PDB file of C-alpha atoms in Angstrom:
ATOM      1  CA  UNK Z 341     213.939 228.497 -33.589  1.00  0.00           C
ATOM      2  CA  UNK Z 342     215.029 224.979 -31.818  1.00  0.00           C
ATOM      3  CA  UNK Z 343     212.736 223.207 -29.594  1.00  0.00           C
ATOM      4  CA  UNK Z 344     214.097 220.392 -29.242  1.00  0.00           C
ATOM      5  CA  UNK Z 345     216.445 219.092 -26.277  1.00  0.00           C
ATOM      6  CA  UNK Z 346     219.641 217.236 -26.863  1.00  0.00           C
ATOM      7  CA  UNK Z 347     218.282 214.036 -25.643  1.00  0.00           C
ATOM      8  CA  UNK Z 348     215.195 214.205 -27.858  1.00  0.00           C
ATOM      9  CA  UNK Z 349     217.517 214.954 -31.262  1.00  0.00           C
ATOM     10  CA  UNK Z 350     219.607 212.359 -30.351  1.00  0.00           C
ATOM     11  CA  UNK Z 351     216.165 209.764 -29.702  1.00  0.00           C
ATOM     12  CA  UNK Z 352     215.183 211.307 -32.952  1.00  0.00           C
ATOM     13  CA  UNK Z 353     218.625 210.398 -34.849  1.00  0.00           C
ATOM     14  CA  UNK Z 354     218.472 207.062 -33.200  1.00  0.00           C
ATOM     15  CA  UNK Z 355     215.112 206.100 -34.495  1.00  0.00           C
ATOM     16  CA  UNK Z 356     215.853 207.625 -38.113  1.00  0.00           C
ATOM     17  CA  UNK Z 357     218.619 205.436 -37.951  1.00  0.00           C
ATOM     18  CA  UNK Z 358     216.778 202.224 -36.771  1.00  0.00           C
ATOM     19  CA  UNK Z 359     214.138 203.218 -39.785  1.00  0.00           C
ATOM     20  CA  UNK Z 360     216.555 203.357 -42.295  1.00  0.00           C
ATOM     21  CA  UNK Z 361     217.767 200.135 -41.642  1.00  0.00           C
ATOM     22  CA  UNK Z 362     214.366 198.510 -41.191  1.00  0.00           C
ATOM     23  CA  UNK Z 363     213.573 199.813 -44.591  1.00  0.00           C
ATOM     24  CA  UNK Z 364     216.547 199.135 -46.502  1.00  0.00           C
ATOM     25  CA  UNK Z 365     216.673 195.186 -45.291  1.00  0.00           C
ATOM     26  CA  UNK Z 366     213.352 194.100 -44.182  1.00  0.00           C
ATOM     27  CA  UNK Z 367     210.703 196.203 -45.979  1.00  0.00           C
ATOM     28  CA  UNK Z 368     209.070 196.203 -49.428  1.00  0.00           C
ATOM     29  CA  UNK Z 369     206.753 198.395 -51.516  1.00  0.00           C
ATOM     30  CA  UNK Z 370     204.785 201.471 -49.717  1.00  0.00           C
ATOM     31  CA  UNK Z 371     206.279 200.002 -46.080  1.00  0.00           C
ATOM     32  CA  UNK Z 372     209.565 200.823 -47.352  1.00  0.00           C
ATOM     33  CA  UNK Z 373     208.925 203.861 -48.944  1.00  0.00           C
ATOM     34  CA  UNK Z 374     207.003 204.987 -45.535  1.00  0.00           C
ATOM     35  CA  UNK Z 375     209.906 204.169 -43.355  1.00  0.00           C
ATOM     36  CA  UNK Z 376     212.314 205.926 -45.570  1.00  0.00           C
ATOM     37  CA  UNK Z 377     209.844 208.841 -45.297  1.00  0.00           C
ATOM     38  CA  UNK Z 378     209.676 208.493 -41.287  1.00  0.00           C
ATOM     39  CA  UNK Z 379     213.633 208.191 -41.375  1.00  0.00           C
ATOM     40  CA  UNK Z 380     214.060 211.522 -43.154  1.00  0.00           C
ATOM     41  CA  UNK Z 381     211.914 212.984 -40.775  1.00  0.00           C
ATOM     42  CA  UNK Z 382     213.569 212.039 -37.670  1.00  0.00           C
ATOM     43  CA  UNK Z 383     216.905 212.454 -39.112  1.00  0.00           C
ATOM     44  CA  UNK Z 384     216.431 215.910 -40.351  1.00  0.00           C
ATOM     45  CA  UNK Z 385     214.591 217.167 -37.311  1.00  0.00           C
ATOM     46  CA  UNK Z 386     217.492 216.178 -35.146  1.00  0.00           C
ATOM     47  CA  UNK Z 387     219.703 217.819 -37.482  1.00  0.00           C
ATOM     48  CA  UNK Z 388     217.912 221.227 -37.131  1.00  0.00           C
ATOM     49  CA  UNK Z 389     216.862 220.946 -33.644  1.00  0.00           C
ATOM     50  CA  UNK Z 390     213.219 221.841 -34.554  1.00  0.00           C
ATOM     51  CA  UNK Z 391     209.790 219.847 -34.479  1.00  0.00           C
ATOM     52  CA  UNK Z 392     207.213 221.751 -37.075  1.00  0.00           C
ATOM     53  CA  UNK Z 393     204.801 219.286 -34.912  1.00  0.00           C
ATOM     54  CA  UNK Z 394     206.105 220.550 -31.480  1.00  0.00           C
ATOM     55  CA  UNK Z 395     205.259 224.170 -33.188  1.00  0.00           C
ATOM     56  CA  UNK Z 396     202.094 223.602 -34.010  1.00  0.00           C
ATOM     57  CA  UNK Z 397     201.098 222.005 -30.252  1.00  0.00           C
ATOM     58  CA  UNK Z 398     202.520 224.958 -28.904  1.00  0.00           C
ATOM     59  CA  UNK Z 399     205.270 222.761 -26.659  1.00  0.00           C
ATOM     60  CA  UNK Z 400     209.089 222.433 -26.654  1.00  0.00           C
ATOM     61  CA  UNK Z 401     211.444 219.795 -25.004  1.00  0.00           C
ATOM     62  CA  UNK Z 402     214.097 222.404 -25.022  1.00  0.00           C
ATOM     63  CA  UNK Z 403     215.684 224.038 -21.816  1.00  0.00           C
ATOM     64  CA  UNK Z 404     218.458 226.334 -21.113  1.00  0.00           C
ATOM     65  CA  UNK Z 405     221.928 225.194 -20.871  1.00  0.00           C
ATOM     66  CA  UNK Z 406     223.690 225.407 -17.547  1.00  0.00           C
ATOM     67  CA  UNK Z 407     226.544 223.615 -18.959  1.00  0.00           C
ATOM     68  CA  UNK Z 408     228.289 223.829 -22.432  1.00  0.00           C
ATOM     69  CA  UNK Z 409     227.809 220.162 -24.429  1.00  0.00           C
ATOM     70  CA  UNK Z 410     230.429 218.363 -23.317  1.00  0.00           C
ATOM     71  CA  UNK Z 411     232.603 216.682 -26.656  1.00  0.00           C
ATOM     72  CA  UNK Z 412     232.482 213.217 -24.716  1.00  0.00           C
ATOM     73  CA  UNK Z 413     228.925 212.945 -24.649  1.00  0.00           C
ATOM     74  CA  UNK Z 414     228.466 214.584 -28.472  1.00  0.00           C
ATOM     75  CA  UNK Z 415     231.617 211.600 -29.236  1.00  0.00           C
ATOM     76  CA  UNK Z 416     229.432 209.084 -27.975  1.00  0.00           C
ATOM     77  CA  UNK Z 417     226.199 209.793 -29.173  1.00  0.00           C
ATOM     78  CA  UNK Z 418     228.080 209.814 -32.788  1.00  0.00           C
ATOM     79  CA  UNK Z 419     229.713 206.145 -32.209  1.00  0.00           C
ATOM     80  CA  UNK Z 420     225.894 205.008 -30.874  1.00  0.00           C
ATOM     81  CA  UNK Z 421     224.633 206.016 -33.642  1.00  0.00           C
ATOM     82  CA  UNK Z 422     227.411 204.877 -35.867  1.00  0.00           C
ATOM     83  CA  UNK Z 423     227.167 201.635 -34.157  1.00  0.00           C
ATOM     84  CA  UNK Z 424     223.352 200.691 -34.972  1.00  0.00           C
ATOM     85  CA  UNK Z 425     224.002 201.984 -38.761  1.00  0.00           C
ATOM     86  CA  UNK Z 426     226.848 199.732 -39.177  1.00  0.00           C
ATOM     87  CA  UNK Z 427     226.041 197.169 -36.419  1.00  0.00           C
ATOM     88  CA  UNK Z 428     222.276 196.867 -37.599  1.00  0.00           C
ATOM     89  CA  UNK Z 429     223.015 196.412 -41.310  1.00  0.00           C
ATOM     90  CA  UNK Z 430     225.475 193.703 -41.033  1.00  0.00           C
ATOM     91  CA  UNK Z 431     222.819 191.627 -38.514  1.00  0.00           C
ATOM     92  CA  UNK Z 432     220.320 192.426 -40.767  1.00  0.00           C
ATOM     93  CA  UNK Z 433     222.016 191.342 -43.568  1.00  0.00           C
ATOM     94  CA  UNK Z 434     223.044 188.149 -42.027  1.00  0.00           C
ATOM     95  CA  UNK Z 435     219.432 187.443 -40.770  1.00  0.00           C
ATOM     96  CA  UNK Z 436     217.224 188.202 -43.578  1.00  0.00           C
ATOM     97  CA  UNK Z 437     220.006 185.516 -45.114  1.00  0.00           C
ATOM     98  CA  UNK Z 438     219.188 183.226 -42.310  1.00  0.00           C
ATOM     99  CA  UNK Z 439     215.496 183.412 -42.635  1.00  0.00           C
ATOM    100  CA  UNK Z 440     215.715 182.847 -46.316  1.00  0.00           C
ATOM    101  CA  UNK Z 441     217.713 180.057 -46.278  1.00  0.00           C
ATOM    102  CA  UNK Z 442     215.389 178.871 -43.451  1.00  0.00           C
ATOM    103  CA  UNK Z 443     212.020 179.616 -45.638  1.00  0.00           C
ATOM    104  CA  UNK Z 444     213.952 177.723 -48.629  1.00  0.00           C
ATOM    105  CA  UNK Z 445     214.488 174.572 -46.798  1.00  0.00           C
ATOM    106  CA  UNK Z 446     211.617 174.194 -45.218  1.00  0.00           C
ATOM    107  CA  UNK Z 447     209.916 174.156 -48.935  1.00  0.00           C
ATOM    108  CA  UNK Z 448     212.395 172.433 -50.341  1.00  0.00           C
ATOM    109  CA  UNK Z 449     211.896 169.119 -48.136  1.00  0.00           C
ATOM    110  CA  UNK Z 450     208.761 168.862 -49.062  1.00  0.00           C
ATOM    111  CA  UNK Z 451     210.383 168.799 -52.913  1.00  0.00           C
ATOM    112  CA  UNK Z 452     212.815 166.707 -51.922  1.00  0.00           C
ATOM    113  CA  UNK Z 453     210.659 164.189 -50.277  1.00  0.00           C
ATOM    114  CA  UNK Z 454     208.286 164.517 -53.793  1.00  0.00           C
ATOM    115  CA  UNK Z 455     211.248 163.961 -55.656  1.00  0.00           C
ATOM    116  CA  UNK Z 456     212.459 160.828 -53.893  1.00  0.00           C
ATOM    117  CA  UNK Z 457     209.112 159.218 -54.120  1.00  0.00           C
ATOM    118  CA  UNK Z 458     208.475 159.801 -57.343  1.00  0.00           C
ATOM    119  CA  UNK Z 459     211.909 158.138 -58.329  1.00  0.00           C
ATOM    120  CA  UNK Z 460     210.684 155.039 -55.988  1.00  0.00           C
ATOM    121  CA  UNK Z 461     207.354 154.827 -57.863  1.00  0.00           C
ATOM    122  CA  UNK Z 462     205.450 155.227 -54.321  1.00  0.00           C
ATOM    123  CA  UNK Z 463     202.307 157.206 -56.022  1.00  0.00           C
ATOM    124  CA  UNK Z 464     200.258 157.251 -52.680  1.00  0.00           C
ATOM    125  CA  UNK Z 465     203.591 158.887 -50.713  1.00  0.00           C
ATOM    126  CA  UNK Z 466     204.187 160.990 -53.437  1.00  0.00           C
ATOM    127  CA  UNK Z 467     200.986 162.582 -54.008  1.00  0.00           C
ATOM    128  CA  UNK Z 468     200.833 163.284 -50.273  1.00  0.00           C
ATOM    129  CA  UNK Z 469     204.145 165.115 -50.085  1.00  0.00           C
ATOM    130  CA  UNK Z 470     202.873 167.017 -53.275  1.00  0.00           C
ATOM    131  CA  UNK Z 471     199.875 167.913 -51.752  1.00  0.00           C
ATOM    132  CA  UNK Z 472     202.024 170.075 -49.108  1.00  0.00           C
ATOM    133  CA  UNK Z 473     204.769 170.582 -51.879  1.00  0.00           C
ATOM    134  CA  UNK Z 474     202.265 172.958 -53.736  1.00  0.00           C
ATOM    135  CA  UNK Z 475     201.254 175.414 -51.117  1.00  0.00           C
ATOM    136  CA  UNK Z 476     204.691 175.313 -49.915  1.00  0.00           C
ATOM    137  CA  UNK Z 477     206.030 176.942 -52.244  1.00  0.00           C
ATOM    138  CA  UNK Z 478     203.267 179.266 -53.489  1.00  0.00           C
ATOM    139  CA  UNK Z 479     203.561 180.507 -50.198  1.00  0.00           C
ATOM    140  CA  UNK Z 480     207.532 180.914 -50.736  1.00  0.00           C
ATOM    141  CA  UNK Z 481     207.413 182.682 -54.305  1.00  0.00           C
ATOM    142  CA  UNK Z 482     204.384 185.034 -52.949  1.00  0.00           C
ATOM    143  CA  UNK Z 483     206.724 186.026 -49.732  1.00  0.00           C
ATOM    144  CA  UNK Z 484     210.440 186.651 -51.855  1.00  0.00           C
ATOM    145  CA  UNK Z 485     208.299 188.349 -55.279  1.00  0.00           C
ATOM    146  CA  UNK Z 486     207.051 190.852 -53.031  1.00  0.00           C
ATOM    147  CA  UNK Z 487     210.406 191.008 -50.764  1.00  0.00           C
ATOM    148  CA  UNK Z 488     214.156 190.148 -51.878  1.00  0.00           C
ATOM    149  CA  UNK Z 489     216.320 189.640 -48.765  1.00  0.00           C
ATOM    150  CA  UNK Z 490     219.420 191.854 -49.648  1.00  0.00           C
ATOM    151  CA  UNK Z 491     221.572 188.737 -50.411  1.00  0.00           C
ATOM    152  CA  UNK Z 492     219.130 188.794 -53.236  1.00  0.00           C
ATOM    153  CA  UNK Z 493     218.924 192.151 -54.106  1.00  0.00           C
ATOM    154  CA  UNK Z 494     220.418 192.649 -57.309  1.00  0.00           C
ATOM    155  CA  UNK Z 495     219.763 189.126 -58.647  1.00  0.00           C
ATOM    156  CA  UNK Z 496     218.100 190.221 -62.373  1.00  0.00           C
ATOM    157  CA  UNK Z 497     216.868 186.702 -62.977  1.00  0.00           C
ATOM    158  CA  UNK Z 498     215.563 185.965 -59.716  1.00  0.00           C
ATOM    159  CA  UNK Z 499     211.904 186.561 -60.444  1.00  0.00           C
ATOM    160  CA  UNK Z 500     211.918 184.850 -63.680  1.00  0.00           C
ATOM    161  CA  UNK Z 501     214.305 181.817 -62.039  1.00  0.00           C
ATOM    162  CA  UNK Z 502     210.855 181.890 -59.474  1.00  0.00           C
ATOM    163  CA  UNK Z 503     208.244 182.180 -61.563  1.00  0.00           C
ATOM    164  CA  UNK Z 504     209.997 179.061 -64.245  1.00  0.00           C
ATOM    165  CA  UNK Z 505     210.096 176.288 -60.601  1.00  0.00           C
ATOM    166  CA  UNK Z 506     206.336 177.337 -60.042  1.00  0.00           C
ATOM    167  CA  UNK Z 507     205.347 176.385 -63.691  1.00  0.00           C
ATOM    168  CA  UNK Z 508     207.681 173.031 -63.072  1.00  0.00           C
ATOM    169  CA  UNK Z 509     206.024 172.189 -60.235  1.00  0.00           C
ATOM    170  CA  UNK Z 510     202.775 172.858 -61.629  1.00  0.00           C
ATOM    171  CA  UNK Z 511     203.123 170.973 -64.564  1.00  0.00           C
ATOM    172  CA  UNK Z 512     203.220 167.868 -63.255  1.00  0.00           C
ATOM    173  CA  UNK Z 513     200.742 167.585 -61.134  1.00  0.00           C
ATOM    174  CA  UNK Z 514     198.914 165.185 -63.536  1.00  0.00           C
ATOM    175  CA  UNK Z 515     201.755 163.021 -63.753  1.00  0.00           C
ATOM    176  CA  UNK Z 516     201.928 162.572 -60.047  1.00  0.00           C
ATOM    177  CA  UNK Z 517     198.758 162.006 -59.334  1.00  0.00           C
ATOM    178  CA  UNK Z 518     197.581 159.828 -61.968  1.00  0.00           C
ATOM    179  CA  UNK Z 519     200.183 159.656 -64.536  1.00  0.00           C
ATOM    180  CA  UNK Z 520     203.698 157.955 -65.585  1.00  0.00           C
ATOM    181  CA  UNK Z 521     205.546 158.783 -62.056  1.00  0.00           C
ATOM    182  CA  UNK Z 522     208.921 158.050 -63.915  1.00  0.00           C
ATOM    183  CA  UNK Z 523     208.315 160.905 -66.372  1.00  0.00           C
ATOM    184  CA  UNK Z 524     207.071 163.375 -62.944  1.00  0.00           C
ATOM    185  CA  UNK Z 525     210.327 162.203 -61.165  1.00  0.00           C
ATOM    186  CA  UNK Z 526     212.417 163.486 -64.369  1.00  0.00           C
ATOM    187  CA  UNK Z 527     210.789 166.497 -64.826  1.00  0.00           C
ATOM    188  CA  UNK Z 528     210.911 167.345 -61.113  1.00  0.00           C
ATOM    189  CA  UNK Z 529     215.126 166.863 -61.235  1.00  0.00           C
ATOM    190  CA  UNK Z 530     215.056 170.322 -63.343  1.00  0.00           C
ATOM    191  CA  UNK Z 531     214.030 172.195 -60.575  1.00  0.00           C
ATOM    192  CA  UNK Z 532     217.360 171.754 -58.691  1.00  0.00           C
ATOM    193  CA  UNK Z 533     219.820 173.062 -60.767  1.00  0.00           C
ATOM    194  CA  UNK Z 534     217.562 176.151 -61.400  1.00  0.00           C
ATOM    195  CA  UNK Z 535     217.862 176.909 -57.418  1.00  0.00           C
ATOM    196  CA  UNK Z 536     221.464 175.745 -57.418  1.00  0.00           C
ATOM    197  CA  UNK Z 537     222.307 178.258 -59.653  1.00  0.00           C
ATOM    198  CA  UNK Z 538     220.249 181.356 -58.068  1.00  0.00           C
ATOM    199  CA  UNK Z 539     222.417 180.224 -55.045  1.00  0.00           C
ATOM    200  CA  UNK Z 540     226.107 180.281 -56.837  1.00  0.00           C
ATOM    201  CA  UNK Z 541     225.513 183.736 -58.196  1.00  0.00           C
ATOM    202  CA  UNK Z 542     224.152 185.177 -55.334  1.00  0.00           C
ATOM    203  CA  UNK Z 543     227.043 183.716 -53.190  1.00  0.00           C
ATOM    204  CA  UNK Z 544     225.309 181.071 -51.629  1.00  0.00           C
ATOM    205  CA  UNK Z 545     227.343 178.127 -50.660  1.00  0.00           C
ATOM    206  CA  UNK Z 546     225.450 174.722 -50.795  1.00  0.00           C
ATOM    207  CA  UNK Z 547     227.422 174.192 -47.375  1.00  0.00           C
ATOM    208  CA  UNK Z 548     225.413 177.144 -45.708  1.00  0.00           C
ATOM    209  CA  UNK Z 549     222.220 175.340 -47.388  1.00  0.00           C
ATOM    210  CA  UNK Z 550     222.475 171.975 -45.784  1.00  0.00           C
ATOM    211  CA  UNK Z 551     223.826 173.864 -42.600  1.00  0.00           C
ATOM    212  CA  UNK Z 552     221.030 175.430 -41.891  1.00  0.00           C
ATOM    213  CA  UNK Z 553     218.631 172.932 -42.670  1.00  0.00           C
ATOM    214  CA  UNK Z 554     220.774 170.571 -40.172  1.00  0.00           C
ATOM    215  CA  UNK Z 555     220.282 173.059 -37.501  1.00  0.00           C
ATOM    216  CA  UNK Z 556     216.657 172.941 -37.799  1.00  0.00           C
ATOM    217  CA  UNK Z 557     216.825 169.484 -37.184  1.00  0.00           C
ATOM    218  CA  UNK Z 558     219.801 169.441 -34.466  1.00  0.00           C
ATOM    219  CA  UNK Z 559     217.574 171.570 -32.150  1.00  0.00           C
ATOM    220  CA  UNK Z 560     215.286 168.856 -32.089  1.00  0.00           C
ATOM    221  CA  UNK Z 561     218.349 166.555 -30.413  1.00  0.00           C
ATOM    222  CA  UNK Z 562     219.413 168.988 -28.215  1.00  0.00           C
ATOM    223  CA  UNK Z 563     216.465 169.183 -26.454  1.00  0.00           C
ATOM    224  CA  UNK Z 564     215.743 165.800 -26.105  1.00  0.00           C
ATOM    225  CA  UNK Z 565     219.351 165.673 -24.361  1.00  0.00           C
ATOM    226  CA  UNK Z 566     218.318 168.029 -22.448  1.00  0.00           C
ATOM    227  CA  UNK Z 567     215.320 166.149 -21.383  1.00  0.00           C
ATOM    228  CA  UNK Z 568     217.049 162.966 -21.313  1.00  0.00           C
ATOM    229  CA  UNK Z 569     214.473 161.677 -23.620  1.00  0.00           C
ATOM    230  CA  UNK Z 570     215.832 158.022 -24.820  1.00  0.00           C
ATOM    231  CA  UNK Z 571     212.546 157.103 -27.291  1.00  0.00           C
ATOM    232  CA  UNK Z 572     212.802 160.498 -28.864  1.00  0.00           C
ATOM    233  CA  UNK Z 573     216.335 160.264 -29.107  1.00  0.00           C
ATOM    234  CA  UNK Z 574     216.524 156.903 -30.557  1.00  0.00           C
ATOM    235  CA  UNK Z 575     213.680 158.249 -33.189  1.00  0.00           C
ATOM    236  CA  UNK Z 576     215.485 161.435 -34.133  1.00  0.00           C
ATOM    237  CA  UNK Z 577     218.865 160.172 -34.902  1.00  0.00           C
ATOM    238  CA  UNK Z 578     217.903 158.848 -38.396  1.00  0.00           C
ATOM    239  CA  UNK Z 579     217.039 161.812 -40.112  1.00  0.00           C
ATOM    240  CA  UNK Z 580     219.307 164.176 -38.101  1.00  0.00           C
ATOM    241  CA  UNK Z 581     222.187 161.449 -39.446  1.00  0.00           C
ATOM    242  CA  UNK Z 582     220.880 162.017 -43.049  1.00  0.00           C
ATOM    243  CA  UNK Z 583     220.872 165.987 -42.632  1.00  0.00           C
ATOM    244  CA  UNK Z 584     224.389 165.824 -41.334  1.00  0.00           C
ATOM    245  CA  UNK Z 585     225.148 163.410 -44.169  1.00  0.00           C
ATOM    246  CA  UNK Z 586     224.363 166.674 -46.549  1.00  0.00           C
ATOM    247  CA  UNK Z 587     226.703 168.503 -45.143  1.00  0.00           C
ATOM    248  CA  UNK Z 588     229.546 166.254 -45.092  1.00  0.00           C
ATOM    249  CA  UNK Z 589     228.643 165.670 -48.944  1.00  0.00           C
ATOM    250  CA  UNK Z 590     229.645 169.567 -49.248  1.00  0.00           C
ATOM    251  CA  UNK Z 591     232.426 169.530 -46.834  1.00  0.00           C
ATOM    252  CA  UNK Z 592     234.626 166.505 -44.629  1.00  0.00           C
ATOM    253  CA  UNK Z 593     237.016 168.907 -42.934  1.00  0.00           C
ATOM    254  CA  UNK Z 594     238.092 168.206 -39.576  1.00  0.00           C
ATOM    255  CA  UNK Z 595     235.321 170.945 -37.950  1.00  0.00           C
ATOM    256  CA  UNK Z 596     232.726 169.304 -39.511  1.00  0.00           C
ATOM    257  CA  UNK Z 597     234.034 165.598 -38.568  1.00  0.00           C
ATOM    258  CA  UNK Z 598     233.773 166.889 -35.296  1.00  0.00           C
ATOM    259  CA  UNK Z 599     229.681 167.377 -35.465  1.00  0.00           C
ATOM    260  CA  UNK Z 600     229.648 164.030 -36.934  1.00  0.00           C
ATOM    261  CA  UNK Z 601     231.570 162.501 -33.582  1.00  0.00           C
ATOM    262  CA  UNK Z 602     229.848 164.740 -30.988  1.00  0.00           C
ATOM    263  CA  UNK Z 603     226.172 163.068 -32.528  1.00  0.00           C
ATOM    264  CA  UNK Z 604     227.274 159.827 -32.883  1.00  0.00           C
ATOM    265  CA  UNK Z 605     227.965 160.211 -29.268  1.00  0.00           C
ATOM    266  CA  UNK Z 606     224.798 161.782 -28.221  1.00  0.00           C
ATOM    267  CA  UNK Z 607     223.029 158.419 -29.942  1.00  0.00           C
ATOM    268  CA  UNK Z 608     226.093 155.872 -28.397  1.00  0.00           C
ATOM    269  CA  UNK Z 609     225.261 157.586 -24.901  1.00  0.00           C
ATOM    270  CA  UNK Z 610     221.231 157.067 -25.371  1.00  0.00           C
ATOM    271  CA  UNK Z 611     221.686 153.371 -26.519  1.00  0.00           C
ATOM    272  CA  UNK Z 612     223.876 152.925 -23.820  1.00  0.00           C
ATOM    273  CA  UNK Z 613     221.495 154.178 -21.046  1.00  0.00           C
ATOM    274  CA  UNK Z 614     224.285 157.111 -20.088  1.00  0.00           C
ATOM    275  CA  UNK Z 615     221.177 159.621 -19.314  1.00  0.00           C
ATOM    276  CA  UNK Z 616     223.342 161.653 -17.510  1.00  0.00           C
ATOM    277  CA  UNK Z 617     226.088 162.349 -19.987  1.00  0.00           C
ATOM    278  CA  UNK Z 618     223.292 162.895 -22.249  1.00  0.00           C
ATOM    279  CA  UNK Z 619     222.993 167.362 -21.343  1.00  0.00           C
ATOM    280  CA  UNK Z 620     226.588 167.959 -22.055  1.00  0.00           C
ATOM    281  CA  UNK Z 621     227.139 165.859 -25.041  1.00  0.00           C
ATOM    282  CA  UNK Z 622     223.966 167.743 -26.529  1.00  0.00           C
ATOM    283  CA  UNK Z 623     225.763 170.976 -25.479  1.00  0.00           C
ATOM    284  CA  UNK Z 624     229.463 169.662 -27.387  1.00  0.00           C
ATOM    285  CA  UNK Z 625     227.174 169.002 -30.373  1.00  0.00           C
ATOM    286  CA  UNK Z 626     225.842 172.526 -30.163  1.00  0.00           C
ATOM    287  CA  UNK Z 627     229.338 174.115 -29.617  1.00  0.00           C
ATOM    288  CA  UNK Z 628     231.023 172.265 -32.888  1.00  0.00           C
ATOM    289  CA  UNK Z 629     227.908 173.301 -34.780  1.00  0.00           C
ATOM    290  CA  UNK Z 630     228.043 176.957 -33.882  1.00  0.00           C
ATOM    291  CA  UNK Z 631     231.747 177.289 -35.013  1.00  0.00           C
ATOM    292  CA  UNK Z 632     231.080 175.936 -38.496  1.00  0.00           C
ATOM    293  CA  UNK Z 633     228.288 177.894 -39.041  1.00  0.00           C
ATOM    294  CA  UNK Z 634     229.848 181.143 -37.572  1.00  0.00           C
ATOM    295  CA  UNK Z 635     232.302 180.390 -39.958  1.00  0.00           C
ATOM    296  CA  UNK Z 636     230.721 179.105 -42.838  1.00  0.00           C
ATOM    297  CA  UNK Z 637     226.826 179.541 -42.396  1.00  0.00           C
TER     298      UNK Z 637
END
C-alpha cells in the first residue's frame, strides 16, 4: 500500500539521483558501494510509493488527493530530475578533472623545482625541494590509487605508470642528497614523459596542464590588484610571467596573446604608480583567462 506523498517520492528520486552521481564520480571502495546502495533505495521507494521504514514506525506522508496530478508538475519533476543526472555528471566530470589537474601541479612543482636544481648542481636547494618533493607525492599516489577521477577511469596502466614515478623518485634520494647530482638530475628527466604520456591517452592536453597551474598563480595577481598592492605586485610578476610562459610554449594563438598583454599591463600599471587602473586591469586579465580555459581547460 503507498505511503508516501508526491513531494516525498519526488525528494526521494532527487536524492537517489544526487547519490548516484556522488558515487559514480567522487567515491571509492565501500563509500561507493554504500551510496549506490542508498541510491537504489531512494530510487526504488519513489518508484513504488512505499517506505518499508515508514511501515514499520507506523506513519505515512501520504494524503488524499483533492486534485488529479497535474502532467505539468509530473513534466517538471521529470526534467529536474533529468537535469541533476545529466547536469551533475558533466560538472562532476569536469571538476574531479579540475581537482586532479590541480593535485598534479601542485606536486609536480615541487619536481620541477628538484629537477631544475639538480641540473644547476645547487645540492643545498635541491635537497630542500626534495624534502617536500617526497611527501608530495606519496600523498598524491595514496589519494588517485585509492580514487581515479573519471577522466582516469579506464586508464589500465595508470596504477603501474604511479607506482614506476614513486620508485623514480625514490631511487635517488642518495644521489641528491649526497651523491653525483648530475646522475639524480638525469634520472629525475624520466619521470616526465611517464606523466606526459598518462596525460595524452587519457585526453589530457599539456595546454589544460599549464592552464591550470597558471590560474593558481593568477589568483594571487588578481588580488593584489584588487588591493592595489604595488610590493606584492612587483614580487609576483616573475613567476606568474614564467607560468604564463608555459602556456604560450603549448599554445601562441591570439586568445592566449591576449593574457599575455592584459598582465603585462597589470605589471606596466604597478611600475607606473596607476593604482587606480590597477582593479580593472586585474579583472581584463581574469576575463581573457576564463575564455581560454572555458574553452580549452
Amino acid at each position: 500500500m503507498a505511503n508516501t506523498h508526491p513531494i516525498d517520492r519526488f525528494l526521494r528520486a532527487l536524492a537517489g539521483v544526487c547519490l548516484l552521481v556522488l558515487g559514480f564520480f567522487w567515491l571509492s571502495g565501500a563509500w561507493q558501494w554504500a551510496a549506490y546502495a542508498a541510491s537504489v533505495v531512494m530510487l526504488a521507494t519513489a518508484a513504488l510509493r512505499f517506505c518499508p521504514l515508514y511501515r514499520l514506525l507506523g506513519i505515512s506522508t501520504r494524503t488524499a488527493p483533492t486534485v488529479p496530478a497535474s502532467p505539468v508538475r509530473t513534466g517538471m519533476a521529470w526534467a529536474v530530475l533529468l537535469a541533476t543526472l545529466v547536469g551533475g555528471s558533466y560538472a562532476s566530470a569536469f571538476a574531479s578533472r579540475k581537482f586532479f589537474l590541480e593535485d598534479f601541479n601542485a606536486m609536480n612543482g615541487y619536481y620541477k623545482q628538484t629537477l631544475f636544481l639538480t641540473g644547476k648542481n645547487e645540492r643545498e636547494k635541491a635537497n630542500a625541494q626534495y624534502a617536500q618533493l617526497v611527501p608530495a607525492l606519496e600523498g598524491f599516489a595514496s589519494k588517485y590509487t585509492r580514487y581515479q577521477p573519471y577522466a582516469l577511469r579506464g586508464d589500465t596502466q595508470w596504477l603501474a605508470d604511479l607506482d614506476r614515478v614513486r620508485r623514480m623518485v625514490g631511487d635517488v634520494a642518495g644521489l641528491v642528497k649526497t651523491g653525483d647530482l648530475q646522475a639524480a638530475h638525469l634520472a629525475l628527466e624520466q619521470v616526465r614523459p611517464v606523466f606526459q604520456d598518462v596525460f595524452k591517452r587519457n585526453g589530457f592536453s599539456l595546454l589544460a596542464v599549464a592552464l591550470v597551474d597558471f590560474h593558481d598563480a593568477m589568483e594571487l595577481i588578481l588580488e593584489a590588484a584588487q588591493a592595489k598592492d604595488m610590493a606584492k605586485l612587483a614580487a609576483l610578476y616573475p613567476g606568474v610571467s614564467d607560468k604564463l610562459a608555459a602556456v604560450e610554449a603549448e599554445a601562441q594563438d591570439a586568445d592566449i596573446q591576449a593574457i599575455r598583454r592584459n598582465l603585462d599591463a597589470v605589471d606596466a600599471a604597478a611600475r607606473s604608480q596607476q593604482t587606480d587602473a590597477l582593479p580593472a586591469l586585474g579583472e581584463k586579465l581574469k576575463s581573457s583567462f576564463v575564455k581560454v580555459y572555458l574553452q580549452r581547460g
